[in-house]
Coordinates of C-alpha atoms in Angstrom, one line a residue:
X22 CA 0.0 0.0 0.0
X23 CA 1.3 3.5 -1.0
X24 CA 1.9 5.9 1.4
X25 CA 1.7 9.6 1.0
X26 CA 3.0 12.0 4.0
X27 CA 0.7 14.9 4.3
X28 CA 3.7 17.0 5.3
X29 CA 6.7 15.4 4.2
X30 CA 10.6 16.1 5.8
X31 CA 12.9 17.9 4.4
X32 CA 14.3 15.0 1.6
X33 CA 10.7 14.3 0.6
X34 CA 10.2 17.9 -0.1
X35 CA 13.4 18.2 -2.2
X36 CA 11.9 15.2 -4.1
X37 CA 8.5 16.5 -4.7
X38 CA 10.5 20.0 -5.5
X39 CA 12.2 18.5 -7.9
X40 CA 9.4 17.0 -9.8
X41 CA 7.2 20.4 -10.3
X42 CA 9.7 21.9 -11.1
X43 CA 10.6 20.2 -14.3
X44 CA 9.6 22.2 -17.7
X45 CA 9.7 25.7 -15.4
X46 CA 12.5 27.4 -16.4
X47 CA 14.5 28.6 -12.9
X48 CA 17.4 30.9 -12.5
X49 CA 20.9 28.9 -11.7
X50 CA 20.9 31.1 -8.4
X51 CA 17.9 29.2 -6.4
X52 CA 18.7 27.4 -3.7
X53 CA 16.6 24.2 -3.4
X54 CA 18.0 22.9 -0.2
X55 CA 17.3 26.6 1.4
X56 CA 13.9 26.1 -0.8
X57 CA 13.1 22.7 1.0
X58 CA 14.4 24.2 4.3
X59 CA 12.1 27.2 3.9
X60 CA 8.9 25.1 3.5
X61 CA 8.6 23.0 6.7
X62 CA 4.8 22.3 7.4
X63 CA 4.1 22.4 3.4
X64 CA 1.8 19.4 1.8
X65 CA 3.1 18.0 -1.5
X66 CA 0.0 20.4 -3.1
X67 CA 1.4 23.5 -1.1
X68 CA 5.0 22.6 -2.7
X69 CA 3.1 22.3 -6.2
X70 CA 1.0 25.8 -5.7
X71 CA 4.0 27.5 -4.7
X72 CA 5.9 27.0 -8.2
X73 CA 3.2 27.4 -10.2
X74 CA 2.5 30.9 -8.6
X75 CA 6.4 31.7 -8.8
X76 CA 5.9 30.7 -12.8
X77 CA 3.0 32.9 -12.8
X78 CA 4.3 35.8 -10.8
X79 CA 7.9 35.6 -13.4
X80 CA 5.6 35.5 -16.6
X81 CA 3.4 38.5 -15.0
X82 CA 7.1 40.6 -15.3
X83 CA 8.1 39.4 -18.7
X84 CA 11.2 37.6 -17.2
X85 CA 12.5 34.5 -18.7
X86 CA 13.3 32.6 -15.7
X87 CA 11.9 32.5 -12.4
X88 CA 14.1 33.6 -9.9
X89 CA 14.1 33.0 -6.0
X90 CA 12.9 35.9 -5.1
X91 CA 9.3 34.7 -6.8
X92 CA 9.4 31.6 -5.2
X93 CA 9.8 33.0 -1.5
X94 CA 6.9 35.4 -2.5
X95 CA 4.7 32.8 -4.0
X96 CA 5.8 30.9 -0.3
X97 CA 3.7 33.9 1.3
X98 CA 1.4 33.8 -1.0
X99 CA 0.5 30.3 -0.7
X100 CA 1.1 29.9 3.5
X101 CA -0.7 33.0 4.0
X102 CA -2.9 34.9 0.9
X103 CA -3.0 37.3 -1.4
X104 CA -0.7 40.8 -1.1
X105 CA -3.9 43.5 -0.3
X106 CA -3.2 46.4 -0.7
X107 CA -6.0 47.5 2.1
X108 CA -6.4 51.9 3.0
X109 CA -5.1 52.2 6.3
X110 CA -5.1 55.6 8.6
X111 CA -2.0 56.5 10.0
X112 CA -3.2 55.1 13.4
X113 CA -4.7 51.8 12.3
X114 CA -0.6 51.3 10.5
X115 CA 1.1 52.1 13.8
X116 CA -1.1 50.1 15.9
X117 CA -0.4 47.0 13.2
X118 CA 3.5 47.9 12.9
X119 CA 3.4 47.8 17.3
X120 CA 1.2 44.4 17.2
X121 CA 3.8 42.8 15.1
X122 CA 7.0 44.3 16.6
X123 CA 5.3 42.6 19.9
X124 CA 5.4 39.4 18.4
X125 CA 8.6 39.3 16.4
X126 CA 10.5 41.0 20.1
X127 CA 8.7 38.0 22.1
X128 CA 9.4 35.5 19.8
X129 CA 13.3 36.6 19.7
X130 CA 13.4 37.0 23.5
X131 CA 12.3 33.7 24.4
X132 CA 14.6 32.0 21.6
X133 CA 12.4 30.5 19.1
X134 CA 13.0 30.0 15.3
X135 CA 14.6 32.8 13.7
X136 CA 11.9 35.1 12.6
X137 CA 12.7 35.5 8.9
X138 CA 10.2 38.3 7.8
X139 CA 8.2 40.8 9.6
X140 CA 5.4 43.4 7.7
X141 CA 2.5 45.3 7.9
X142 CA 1.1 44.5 4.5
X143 CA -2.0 43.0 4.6
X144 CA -1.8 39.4 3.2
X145 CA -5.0 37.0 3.1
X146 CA -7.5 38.0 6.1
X147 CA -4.3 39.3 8.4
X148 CA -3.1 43.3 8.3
X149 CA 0.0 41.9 8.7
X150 CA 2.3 39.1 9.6
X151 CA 5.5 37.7 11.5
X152 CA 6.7 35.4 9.8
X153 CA 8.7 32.0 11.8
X154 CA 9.4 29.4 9.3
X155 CA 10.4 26.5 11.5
X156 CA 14.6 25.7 11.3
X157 CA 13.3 22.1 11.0
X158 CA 11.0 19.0 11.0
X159 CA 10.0 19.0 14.3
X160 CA 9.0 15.3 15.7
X161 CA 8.4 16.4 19.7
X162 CA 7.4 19.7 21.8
X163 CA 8.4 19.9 25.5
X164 CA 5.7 22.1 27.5
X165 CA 8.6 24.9 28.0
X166 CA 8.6 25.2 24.2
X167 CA 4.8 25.4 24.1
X168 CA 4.7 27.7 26.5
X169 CA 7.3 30.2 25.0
X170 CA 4.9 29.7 21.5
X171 CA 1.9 31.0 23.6
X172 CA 3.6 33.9 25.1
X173 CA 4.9 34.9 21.2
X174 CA 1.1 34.5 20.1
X175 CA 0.0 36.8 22.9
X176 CA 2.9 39.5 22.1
X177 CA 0.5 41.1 19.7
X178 CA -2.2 41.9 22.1
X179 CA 0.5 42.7 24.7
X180 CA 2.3 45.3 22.9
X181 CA -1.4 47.0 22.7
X182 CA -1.7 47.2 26.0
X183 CA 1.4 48.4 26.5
X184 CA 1.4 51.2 24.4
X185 CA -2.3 52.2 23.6
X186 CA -3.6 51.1 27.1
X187 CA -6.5 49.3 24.8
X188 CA -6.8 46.3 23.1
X189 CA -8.4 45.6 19.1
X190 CA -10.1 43.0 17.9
X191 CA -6.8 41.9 16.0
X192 CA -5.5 39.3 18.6
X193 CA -8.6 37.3 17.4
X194 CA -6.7 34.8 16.1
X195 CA -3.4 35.0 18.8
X196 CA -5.3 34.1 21.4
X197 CA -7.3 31.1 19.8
X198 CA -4.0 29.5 18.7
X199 CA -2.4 30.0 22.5
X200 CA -6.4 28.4 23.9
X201 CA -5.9 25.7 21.7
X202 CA -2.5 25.0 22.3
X203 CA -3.3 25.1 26.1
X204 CA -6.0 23.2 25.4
X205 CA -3.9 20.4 24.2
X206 CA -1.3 20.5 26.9
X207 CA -4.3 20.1 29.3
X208 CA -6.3 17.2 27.9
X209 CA -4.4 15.6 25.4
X210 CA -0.7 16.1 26.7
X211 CA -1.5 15.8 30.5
X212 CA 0.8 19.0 30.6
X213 CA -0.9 20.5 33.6
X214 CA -1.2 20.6 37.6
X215 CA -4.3 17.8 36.4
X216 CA -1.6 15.9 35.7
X217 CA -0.9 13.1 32.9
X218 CA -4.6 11.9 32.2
X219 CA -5.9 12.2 28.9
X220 CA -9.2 13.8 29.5
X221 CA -10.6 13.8 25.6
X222 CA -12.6 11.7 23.1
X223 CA -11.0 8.4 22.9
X224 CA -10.1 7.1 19.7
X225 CA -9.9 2.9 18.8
X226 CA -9.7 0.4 16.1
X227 CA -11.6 -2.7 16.0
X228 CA -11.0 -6.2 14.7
X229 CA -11.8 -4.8 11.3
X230 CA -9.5 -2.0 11.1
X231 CA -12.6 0.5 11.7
X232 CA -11.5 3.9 13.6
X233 CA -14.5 5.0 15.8
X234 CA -14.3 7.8 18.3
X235 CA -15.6 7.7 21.7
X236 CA -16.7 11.0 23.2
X237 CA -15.3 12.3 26.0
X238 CA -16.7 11.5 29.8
X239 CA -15.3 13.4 32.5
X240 CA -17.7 15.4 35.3
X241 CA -18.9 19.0 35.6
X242 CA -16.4 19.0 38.0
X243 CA -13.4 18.0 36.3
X244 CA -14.5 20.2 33.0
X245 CA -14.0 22.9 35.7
X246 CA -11.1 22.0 36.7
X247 CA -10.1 21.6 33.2
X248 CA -11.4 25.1 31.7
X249 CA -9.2 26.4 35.1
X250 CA -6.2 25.0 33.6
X251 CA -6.5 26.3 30.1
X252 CA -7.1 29.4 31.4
X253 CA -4.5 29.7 34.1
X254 CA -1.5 28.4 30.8
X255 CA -3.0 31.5 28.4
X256 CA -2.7 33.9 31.4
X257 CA 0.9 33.2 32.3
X258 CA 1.6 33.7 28.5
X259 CA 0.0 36.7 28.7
X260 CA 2.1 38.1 31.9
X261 CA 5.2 36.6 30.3
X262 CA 4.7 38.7 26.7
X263 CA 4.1 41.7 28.6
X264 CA 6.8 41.4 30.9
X265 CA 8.9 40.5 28.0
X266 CA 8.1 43.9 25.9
X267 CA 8.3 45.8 29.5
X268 CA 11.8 45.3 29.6
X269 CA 12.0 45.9 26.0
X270 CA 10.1 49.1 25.3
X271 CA 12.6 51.4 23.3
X272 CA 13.5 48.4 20.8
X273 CA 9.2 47.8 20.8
X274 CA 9.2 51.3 20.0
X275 CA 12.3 51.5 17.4
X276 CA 11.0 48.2 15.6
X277 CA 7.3 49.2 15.1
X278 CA 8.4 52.8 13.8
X279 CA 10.8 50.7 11.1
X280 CA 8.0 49.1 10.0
X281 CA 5.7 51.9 9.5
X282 CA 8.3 53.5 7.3
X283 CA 9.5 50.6 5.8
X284 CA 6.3 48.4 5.6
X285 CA 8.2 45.0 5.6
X286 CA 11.7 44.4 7.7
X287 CA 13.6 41.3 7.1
X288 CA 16.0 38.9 9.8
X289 CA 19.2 40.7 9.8
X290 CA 17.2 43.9 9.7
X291 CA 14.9 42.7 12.5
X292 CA 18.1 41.2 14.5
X293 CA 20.2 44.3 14.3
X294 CA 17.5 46.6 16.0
X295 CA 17.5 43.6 18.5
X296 CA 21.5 44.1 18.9

């Protein structure tokens, strides 16, 4: 029986590379193996998109090959929409640039991947972006690594506080990645003071080789105790982004004015202003 990874590693990418890209005609300059490196968390139909936008995108300009520069923007376009040019006040830009800059300063802080691209264009549904390719396949996640996620997902809504004393309806999407990434450290992971139960739907095989799923039973009590949990992990991320950009107010302030001016900032810009 055939296998196919829904997210292959890095040699299966190169592979899959390799095969859409035949009959495109590339510049000699791009780098596959930075290529592949760049597109952890891609399905084999992401890695197909991507070079048929790049194609696209060089035809669109009248070049005759496609250079890496299309492919890393045909990347964006594919992980994360459209460029939209959207009319922004003055205001609604700084308080994106500041939301992002909160983000990027968290995630550097606490040591995570290399953040390789931070804007304030508006791409898909988002007014902007920070972007964290991963360095590489990742096979496990210890809770201190979770947690450090969290607080870089809450940075947005930290900076706001911070510097607006007010919050906008932006974080939206922060804080339901940092609830469901507590949410899995509490019932699936057993990553919490409940300790190592697994407290959701139960999932088995039969003598046929059927899947069924049982739902989850636990009390009123210990859904409580549960919600408690979840909770209790998305404050402390909270606290710890906002202690974070605290300490680090004048680079907040230096970074979010960079992108304003500049709209888009990229690592070693981003990692100087953090020198």
């Amino acid at each position: 029986r055939r296998v196919v990874l829904e997210y292959p590693d890095f040699e299966a990418r190169k592979d899959i590379l390799a095969i859409h890209a035949k009959g495109k005609p590339f510049d000699e300059t791009v780098n596959w193996d930075l290529v592949s490196k760049n597109t952890v968390g891609f399905s084999g139909a992401d890695l197909e998109n991507m070079l048929n936008e790049s194609a696209i995108a060089a035809a669109r300009q009248n070049k005759e090959k496609i250079s890496m520069k299309d492919i890393d923007d045909a990347s964006l376009k594919v992980k994360l929409g459209a460029e939209k040019r959207r009319t922004q006040s003055d205001d609604d830009k700084l308080m994106t640039a500041y939301h992002e800059a909160g983000h990027a300063i968290v995630n550097f802080v606490e040591e995570l991947d290399p953040v390789s691209k931070i804007s304030i264009i508006s791409r898909g549904m988002a007014l902007g972006f920070t972007l964290i390719p991963p360095q590489k396949d990742i096979i496990h996640q210890t809770k201190s690594k979770l947690i450090k996620q969290m607080a870089m997902a809450m940075g947005g809504r930290a900076a706001e506080e911070i510097v607006f004393k007010d919050i906008t309806t932006g974080a939206s999407s922060d804080i339901s990645h940092a609830t469901n990434i507590a949410r899995d450290m509490v019932v699936e992971w057993g990553m919490s003071d409940l300790g190592p139960i697994n407290l959701g739907p139960q999932i088995d095989i039969n003598d046929f080789g059927k899947a069924y799923m049982e739902p989850s039973k636990i009390s009123d009590q210990m859904q409580s105790k549960v919600d408690e949990e979840i909770k209790k992990l998305v404050n402390e991320a909270h606290q710890e982004a906002k202690r974070v950009l605290s300490k680090n107010k004048k680079k907040l302030e230096i970074l979010a004015k960079s992108l304003v001016e500049k709209e888009s900032l990229g690592q070693e810009e981003f990692e100087e202003i953090m020198r």
